[in-house]
Amino acid sequence: MIASDAMPGQADGLSRAMQSVDLNLLVALDALLTERSVTGAARRLGLSPSATSRTLARLRLATGDPLLVQAGRALAATPYAEELSSRVHALAHDAQAVLRPAPGRLDLAALRRTFTIRAGEGFVELLAAPLVAVITAAAPYVRLRFAPKPDKDAKPLREGLIDLEIGVLGTAAPEVRTRLLFRDRRVGVARIGHPLLAAGGVTPERYAACSHVVASREGEFLEPVDDALAEMGLKRAVVLVVPGHPDAMRVARRSDLVAVVPRSCLGNALAADHAASLGLESFELPVRTPEFAISAIWHPRLDVDPAHRWLRDTIMAVGRDAYPQRHAIA
């Protein structure tokens, strides 16, 4: 199909060029020069002798050379055909290889490739180490490069600057592929011994009365929890905004500020134990906030690439082990 933005003259020229190129002729020429016989070439090509004879006539017209001429009961190649013989065989072989389905077998032990993954700090902190351990054990020559995630622009995926993105789908690019890694939800964290966590429970009023730290790459002060509080006529005091959730957790550990983080930032199902090791205590938010999906996101040009498919499957497996109670395979 001719692109719709092609100029009329360009479209006509491209159409004529495509009509003048027939890879079937290349394969037929290879068979004829190998067999030096119309009948033998017909058997090789799966055609009738008459059809193969007509193809030879087309080849003569295309090349301007007789190619094969009668020599007694056999056919003899012309000097030009002899000159073409080895080149044509290689070209026909290469053309068939290019148009053959991509090989599905993947030799991980010999795979040499660097994958660039764009992910948030929380994913890198919690899953980069187990992921690289699994990958290195199976494919010792594979390397991972984690790239910063300043936004959710699909341009790096389209241009091949990154191979895979991990996070919440936030791009309007319709062509990207996604696979659900797990579903996450927001929880609150505060330092161990924080007054909010004293007897009496975390009520909306007591929660809103605290000072808060918010994690936002865009520098925003509001989160979904603020919408839920506003429906109850409440408003919290956000006194600090930091770039990422690990930053918010570090601030909360060393102050009386309260943070909201994805539950996945606290590790696996034993989240309370992991939070305690960080000097934090997690708690359920006193208002409802929506769950959100963490997905693997990639460009369709890598969809059937065996190595990329293996990388996606490996990340899914590592995520399943890390979050056994919250994992969902798409």
GROMACS .gro file of C-alpha atoms in nm:
model
  330
    1MET     CA    1   0.000   0.000   0.000
    2ILE     CA    2   0.130   0.347  -0.090
    3ALA     CA    3   0.151   0.589   0.204
    4SER     CA    4  -0.127   0.846   0.194
    5ASP     CA    5   0.115   1.139   0.225
    6ALA     CA    6   0.320   1.041  -0.082
    7MET     CA    7   0.318   1.282  -0.374
    8PRO     CA    8   0.128   1.154  -0.681
    9GLY     CA    9   0.445   1.130  -0.891
   10GLN     CA   10   0.631   0.951  -0.612
   11ALA     CA   11   0.346   0.706  -0.564
   12ASP     CA   12   0.337   0.622  -0.934
   13GLY     CA   13   0.713   0.573  -0.944
   14LEU     CA   14   0.712   0.352  -0.635
   15SER     CA   15   0.424   0.148  -0.774
   16ARG     CA   16   0.610   0.088  -1.101
   17ALA     CA   17   0.925  -0.006  -0.911
   18MET     CA   18   0.739  -0.257  -0.694
   19GLN     CA   19   0.573  -0.410  -0.998
   20SER     CA   20   0.912  -0.455  -1.166
   21VAL     CA   21   1.058  -0.645  -0.872
   22ASP     CA   22   0.948  -1.004  -0.827
   23LEU     CA   23   1.145  -1.211  -0.576
   24ASN     CA   24   0.986  -1.524  -0.719
   25LEU     CA   25   1.195  -1.465  -1.031
   26LEU     CA   26   1.509  -1.469  -0.817
   27VAL     CA   27   1.417  -1.806  -0.666
   28ALA     CA   28   1.324  -1.941  -1.011
   29LEU     CA   29   1.653  -1.821  -1.161
   30ASP     CA   30   1.843  -1.996  -0.884
   31ALA     CA   31   1.657  -2.321  -0.955
   32LEU     CA   32   1.713  -2.296  -1.332
   33LEU     CA   33   2.085  -2.221  -1.300
   34THR     CA   34   2.127  -2.503  -1.047
   35GLU     CA   35   1.935  -2.766  -1.247
   36ARG     CA   36   2.022  -2.642  -1.599
   37SER     CA   37   1.690  -2.798  -1.690
   38VAL     CA   38   1.337  -2.661  -1.715
   39THR     CA   39   1.192  -2.993  -1.600
   40GLY     CA   40   1.433  -3.020  -1.306
   41ALA     CA   41   1.371  -2.659  -1.203
   42ALA     CA   42   0.995  -2.718  -1.227
   43ARG     CA   43   1.021  -3.009  -0.981
   44ARG     CA   44   1.230  -2.796  -0.743
   45LEU     CA   45   0.985  -2.507  -0.762
   46GLY     CA   46   0.669  -2.714  -0.747
   47LEU     CA   47   0.551  -2.577  -1.082
   48SER     CA   48   0.458  -2.731  -1.413
   49PRO     CA   49   0.725  -2.738  -1.689
   50SER     CA   50   0.513  -2.499  -1.900
   51ALA     CA   51   0.489  -2.248  -1.613
   52THR     CA   52   0.863  -2.274  -1.554
   53SER     CA   53   0.927  -2.222  -1.926
   54ARG     CA   54   0.718  -1.905  -1.914
   55THR     CA   55   0.918  -1.790  -1.608
   56LEU     CA   56   1.241  -1.845  -1.802
   57ALA     CA   57   1.102  -1.624  -2.078
   58ARG     CA   58   1.030  -1.352  -1.821
   59LEU     CA   59   1.382  -1.385  -1.684
   60ARG     CA   60   1.529  -1.346  -2.032
   61LEU     CA   61   1.321  -1.034  -2.085
   62ALA     CA   62   1.419  -0.889  -1.745
   63THR     CA   63   1.793  -0.953  -1.784
   64GLY     CA   64   1.825  -0.899  -2.156
   65ASP     CA   65   2.021  -1.225  -2.180
   66PRO     CA   66   1.922  -1.575  -2.303
   67LEU     CA   67   2.061  -1.721  -1.978
   68LEU     CA   68   2.009  -2.085  -2.080
   69VAL     CA   69   2.036  -2.204  -2.441
   70GLN     CA   70   1.977  -2.539  -2.604
   71ALA     CA   71   2.288  -2.759  -2.629
   72GLY     CA   72   2.173  -3.094  -2.768
   73ARG     CA   73   1.922  -3.233  -2.520
   74ALA     CA   74   2.050  -3.018  -2.236
   75LEU     CA   75   2.063  -2.649  -2.159
   76ALA     CA   76   2.388  -2.457  -2.135
   77ALA     CA   77   2.438  -2.137  -1.937
   78THR     CA   78   2.552  -1.825  -2.114
   79PRO     CA   79   2.862  -1.643  -1.983
   80TYR     CA   80   2.636  -1.390  -1.811
   81ALA     CA   81   2.436  -1.670  -1.646
   82GLU     CA   82   2.761  -1.830  -1.525
   83GLU     CA   83   2.863  -1.497  -1.379
   84LEU     CA   84   2.528  -1.467  -1.199
   85SER     CA   85   2.512  -1.824  -1.073
   86SER     CA   86   2.689  -1.794  -0.735
   87ARG     CA   87   2.547  -1.447  -0.664
   88VAL     CA   88   2.192  -1.554  -0.739
   89HIS     CA   89   2.213  -1.855  -0.509
   90ALA     CA   90   2.330  -1.639  -0.217
   91LEU     CA   91   2.067  -1.373  -0.286
   92ALA     CA   92   1.786  -1.627  -0.310
   93HIS     CA   93   1.898  -1.788   0.015
   94ASP     CA   94   1.914  -1.451   0.192
   95ALA     CA   95   1.575  -1.342   0.060
   96GLN     CA   96   1.410  -1.662   0.181
   97ALA     CA   97   1.579  -1.623   0.522
   98VAL     CA   98   1.457  -1.265   0.558
   99LEU     CA   99   1.098  -1.357   0.475
  100ARG     CA  100   1.097  -1.668   0.694
  101PRO     CA  101   0.938  -1.641   1.042
  102ALA     CA  102   1.186  -1.531   1.309
  103PRO     CA  103   1.349  -1.821   1.495
  104GLY     CA  104   1.176  -1.903   1.819
  105ARG     CA  105   1.465  -2.080   1.988
  106LEU     CA  106   1.668  -1.867   2.228
  107ASP     CA  107   2.012  -1.967   2.354
  108LEU     CA  108   2.022  -1.784   2.686
  109ALA     CA  109   2.371  -1.905   2.770
  110ALA     CA  110   2.506  -1.729   2.461
  111LEU     CA  111   2.273  -1.427   2.456
  112ARG     CA  112   2.466  -1.099   2.462
  113ARG     CA  113   2.229  -0.807   2.506
  114THR     CA  114   2.171  -0.500   2.719
  115PHE     CA  115   1.812  -0.421   2.816
  116THR     CA  116   1.718  -0.070   2.925
  117ILE     CA  117   1.427  -0.059   3.169
  118ARG     CA  118   1.253   0.260   3.282
  119ALA     CA  119   1.112   0.220   3.631
  120GLY     CA  120   1.049   0.415   3.950
  121GLU     CA  121   1.279   0.413   4.248
  122GLY     CA  122   1.053   0.177   4.440
  123PHE     CA  123   1.078  -0.096   4.176
  124VAL     CA  124   1.454  -0.058   4.149
  125GLU     CA  125   1.501  -0.066   4.526
  126LEU     CA  126   1.290  -0.376   4.583
  127LEU     CA  127   1.312  -0.584   4.265
  128ALA     CA  128   1.635  -0.492   4.083
  129ALA     CA  129   1.852  -0.721   4.299
  130PRO     CA  130   1.637  -1.038   4.272
  131LEU     CA  131   1.574  -0.967   3.902
  132VAL     CA  132   1.943  -0.940   3.814
  133ALA     CA  133   2.016  -1.254   4.016
  134VAL     CA  134   1.765  -1.458   3.816
  135ILE     CA  135   1.875  -1.312   3.483
  136THR     CA  136   2.246  -1.359   3.548
  137ALA     CA  137   2.196  -1.722   3.647
  138ALA     CA  138   2.016  -1.797   3.319
  139ALA     CA  139   2.192  -1.556   3.082
  140PRO     CA  140   2.536  -1.455   3.213
  141TYR     CA  141   2.607  -1.213   2.927
  142VAL     CA  142   2.285  -1.013   2.960
  143ARG     CA  143   2.307  -0.673   3.125
  144LEU     CA  144   2.036  -0.447   3.266
  145ARG     CA  145   2.033  -0.068   3.259
  146PHE     CA  146   1.771   0.108   3.472
  147ALA     CA  147   1.681   0.451   3.338
  148PRO     CA  148   1.520   0.736   3.536
  149LYS     CA  149   1.148   0.791   3.492
  150PRO     CA  150   1.085   1.166   3.477
  151ASP     CA  151   0.750   1.120   3.301
  152LYS     CA  152   0.531   0.868   3.116
  153ASP     CA  153   0.609   0.984   2.763
  154ALA     CA  154   0.597   0.696   2.511
  155LYS     CA  155   0.859   0.857   2.284
  156PRO     CA  156   1.157   0.663   2.434
  157LEU     CA  157   0.967   0.337   2.376
  158ARG     CA  158   0.887   0.432   2.018
  159GLU     CA  159   1.244   0.537   1.942
  160GLY     CA  160   1.401   0.230   2.102
  161LEU     CA  161   1.577   0.426   2.376
  162ILE     CA  162   1.421   0.197   2.635
  163ASP     CA  163   1.314  -0.165   2.594
  164LEU     CA  164   1.058  -0.188   2.873
  165GLU     CA  165   0.877   0.037   3.117
  166ILE     CA  166   0.745  -0.066   3.458
  167GLY     CA  167   0.470   0.138   3.616
  168VAL     CA  168   0.124   0.283   3.579
  169LEU     CA  169   0.014   0.320   3.218
  170GLY     CA  170  -0.005   0.693   3.164
  171THR     CA  171   0.056   0.735   2.793
  172ALA     CA  172  -0.206   0.797   2.529
  173ALA     CA  173   0.001   0.604   2.272
  174PRO     CA  174  -0.250   0.350   2.136
  175GLU     CA  175   0.006   0.106   2.000
  176VAL     CA  176   0.193   0.013   2.319
  177ARG     CA  177   0.156  -0.335   2.463
  178THR     CA  178   0.096  -0.392   2.835
  179ARG     CA  179   0.097  -0.684   3.073
  180LEU     CA  180  -0.031  -0.658   3.429
  181LEU     CA  181   0.242  -0.712   3.685
  182PHE     CA  182   0.034  -0.663   4.000
  183ARG     CA  183  -0.237  -0.442   4.147
  184ASP     CA  184  -0.131  -0.200   4.416
  185ARG     CA  185  -0.296   0.029   4.668
  186ARG     CA  186  -0.196   0.320   4.886
  187VAL     CA  187  -0.115   0.292   5.256
  188GLY     CA  188   0.006   0.538   5.515
  189VAL     CA  189   0.344   0.524   5.687
  190ALA     CA  190   0.476   0.704   5.993
  191ARG     CA  191   0.771   0.661   6.224
  192ILE     CA  192   0.740   0.398   6.495
  193GLY     CA  193   0.592   0.563   6.801
  194HIS     CA  194   0.418   0.840   6.606
  195PRO     CA  195   0.126   0.995   6.804
  196LEU     CA  196  -0.113   0.916   6.518
  197LEU     CA  197  -0.060   0.546   6.582
  198ALA     CA  198  -0.142   0.566   6.952
  199ALA     CA  199  -0.455   0.417   7.102
  200GLY     CA  200  -0.775   0.537   6.945
  201GLY     CA  201  -0.702   0.436   6.586
  202VAL     CA  202  -0.638   0.638   6.273
  203THR     CA  203  -0.955   0.835   6.213
  204PRO     CA  204  -1.002   1.075   5.920
  205GLU     CA  205  -0.996   1.370   6.160
  206ARG     CA  206  -0.676   1.264   6.340
  207TYR     CA  207  -0.510   1.181   6.010
  208ALA     CA  208  -0.598   1.518   5.853
  209ALA     CA  209  -0.467   1.698   6.163
  210CYS     CA  210  -0.111   1.566   6.101
  211SER     CA  211   0.156   1.729   5.888
  212HIS     CA  212   0.228   1.539   5.567
  213VAL     CA  213   0.500   1.474   5.310
  214VAL     CA  214   0.395   1.399   4.951
  215ALA     CA  215   0.593   1.215   4.681
  216SER     CA  216   0.544   1.369   4.337
  217ARG     CA  217   0.776   1.383   4.035
  218GLU     CA  218   0.572   1.679   3.909
  219GLY     CA  219   0.594   1.868   4.240
  220GLU     CA  220   0.218   1.844   4.305
  221PHE     CA  221   0.088   1.887   4.662
  222LEU     CA  222  -0.237   1.694   4.616
  223GLU     CA  223  -0.293   1.317   4.601
  224PRO     CA  224  -0.606   1.099   4.566
  225VAL     CA  225  -0.632   1.090   4.946
  226ASP     CA  226  -0.699   1.466   4.941
  227ASP     CA  227  -1.002   1.415   4.717
  228ALA     CA  228  -1.139   1.156   4.959
  229LEU     CA  229  -1.080   1.385   5.259
  230ALA     CA  230  -1.244   1.678   5.079
  231GLU     CA  231  -1.564   1.474   5.037
  232MET     CA  232  -1.574   1.457   5.417
  233GLY     CA  233  -1.506   1.828   5.456
  234LEU     CA  234  -1.149   1.769   5.571
  235LYS     CA  235  -0.815   1.903   5.450
  236ARG     CA  236  -0.466   1.796   5.548
  237ALA     CA  237  -0.154   2.012   5.574
  238VAL     CA  238   0.113   1.912   5.321
  239VAL     CA  239   0.435   2.083   5.424
  240LEU     CA  240   0.686   1.900   5.202
  241VAL     CA  241   0.696   1.754   4.849
  242VAL     CA  242   0.979   1.516   4.749
  243PRO     CA  243   1.049   1.346   4.412
  244GLY     CA  244   0.986   0.982   4.504
  245HIS     CA  245   0.828   0.746   4.753
  246PRO     CA  246   1.160   0.624   4.898
  247ASP     CA  247   1.239   0.989   4.974
  248ALA     CA  248   0.904   1.031   5.148
  249MET     CA  249   0.966   0.720   5.356
  250ARG     CA  250   1.310   0.845   5.464
  251VAL     CA  251   1.161   1.179   5.570
  252ALA     CA  252   0.876   1.012   5.761
  253ARG     CA  253   1.121   0.787   5.947
  254ARG     CA  254   1.312   1.089   6.080
  255SER     CA  255   1.023   1.325   6.154
  256ASP     CA  256   0.660   1.351   6.256
  257LEU     CA  257   0.549   1.389   5.896
  258VAL     CA  258   0.314   1.123   5.761
  259ALA     CA  259   0.346   0.983   5.409
  260VAL     CA  260   0.129   0.792   5.161
  261VAL     CA  261   0.311   0.525   4.959
  262PRO     CA  262   0.219   0.226   4.742
  263ARG     CA  263   0.199  -0.087   4.953
  264SER     CA  264   0.456  -0.246   4.720
  265CYS     CA  265   0.716  -0.001   4.855
  266LEU     CA  266   0.700  -0.194   5.181
  267GLY     CA  267   0.805  -0.520   5.020
  268ASN     CA  268   0.613  -0.845   4.997
  269ALA     CA  269   0.325  -0.988   5.197
  270LEU     CA  270   0.519  -0.941   5.521
  271ALA     CA  271   0.490  -0.566   5.478
  272ALA     CA  272   0.466  -0.489   5.850
  273ASP     CA  273   0.798  -0.662   5.924
  274HIS     CA  274   0.968  -0.483   5.634
  275ALA     CA  275   0.829  -0.146   5.742
  276ALA     CA  276   0.956  -0.205   6.096
  277SER     CA  277   1.305  -0.276   5.960
  278LEU     CA  278   1.291   0.069   5.799
  279GLY     CA  279   1.187   0.233   6.126
  280LEU     CA  280   0.834   0.280   5.998
  281GLU     CA  281   0.489   0.154   6.081
  282SER     CA  282   0.230   0.119   5.806
  283PHE     CA  283  -0.142   0.170   5.851
  284GLU     CA  284  -0.458   0.157   5.642
  285LEU     CA  285  -0.572   0.497   5.524
  286PRO     CA  286  -0.891   0.613   5.697
  287VAL     CA  287  -1.047   0.699   5.359
  288ARG     CA  288  -1.092   0.495   5.043
  289THR     CA  289  -0.855   0.552   4.752
  290PRO     CA  290  -0.861   0.361   4.421
  291GLU     CA  291  -0.630   0.070   4.350
  292PHE     CA  292  -0.396   0.105   4.053
  293ALA     CA  293  -0.227  -0.138   3.816
  294ILE     CA  294   0.149  -0.175   3.782
  295SER     CA  295   0.225  -0.304   3.433
  296ALA     CA  296   0.509  -0.394   3.202
  297ILE     CA  297   0.484  -0.167   2.898
  298TRP     CA  298   0.665  -0.209   2.565
  299HIS     CA  299   0.648  -0.118   2.198
  300PRO     CA  300   0.492  -0.372   1.958
  301ARG     CA  301   0.811  -0.392   1.748
  302LEU     CA  302   0.952  -0.603   2.034
  303ASP     CA  303   0.638  -0.810   2.082
  304VAL     CA  304   0.763  -1.132   1.920
  305ASP     CA  305   1.133  -1.082   1.988
  306PRO     CA  306   1.234  -1.401   2.176
  307ALA     CA  307   1.484  -1.228   2.405
  308HIS     CA  308   1.242  -0.951   2.497
  309ARG     CA  309   0.965  -1.203   2.559
  310TRP     CA  310   1.199  -1.392   2.792
  311LEU     CA  311   1.277  -1.066   2.977
  312ARG     CA  312   0.905  -0.996   3.023
  313ASP     CA  313   0.836  -1.347   3.148
  314THR     CA  314   1.129  -1.324   3.390
  315ILE     CA  315   1.004  -0.996   3.535
  316MET     CA  316   0.658  -1.147   3.576
  317ALA     CA  317   0.807  -1.445   3.763
  318VAL     CA  318   1.015  -1.225   3.992
  319GLY     CA  319   0.711  -1.009   4.064
  320ARG     CA  320   0.504  -1.319   4.141
  321ASP     CA  321   0.762  -1.428   4.399
  322ALA     CA  322   0.788  -1.082   4.550
  323TYR     CA  323   0.413  -1.021   4.578
  324PRO     CA  324   0.252  -1.367   4.598
  325GLN     CA  325  -0.073  -1.239   4.749
  326ARG     CA  326  -0.116  -0.936   4.526
  327HIS     CA  327   0.010  -1.061   4.194
  328ALA     CA  328  -0.215  -1.102   3.893
  329ILE     CA  329  -0.102  -1.233   3.557
  330ALA     CA  330  -0.276  -1.080   3.258
   0.00000   0.00000   0.00000
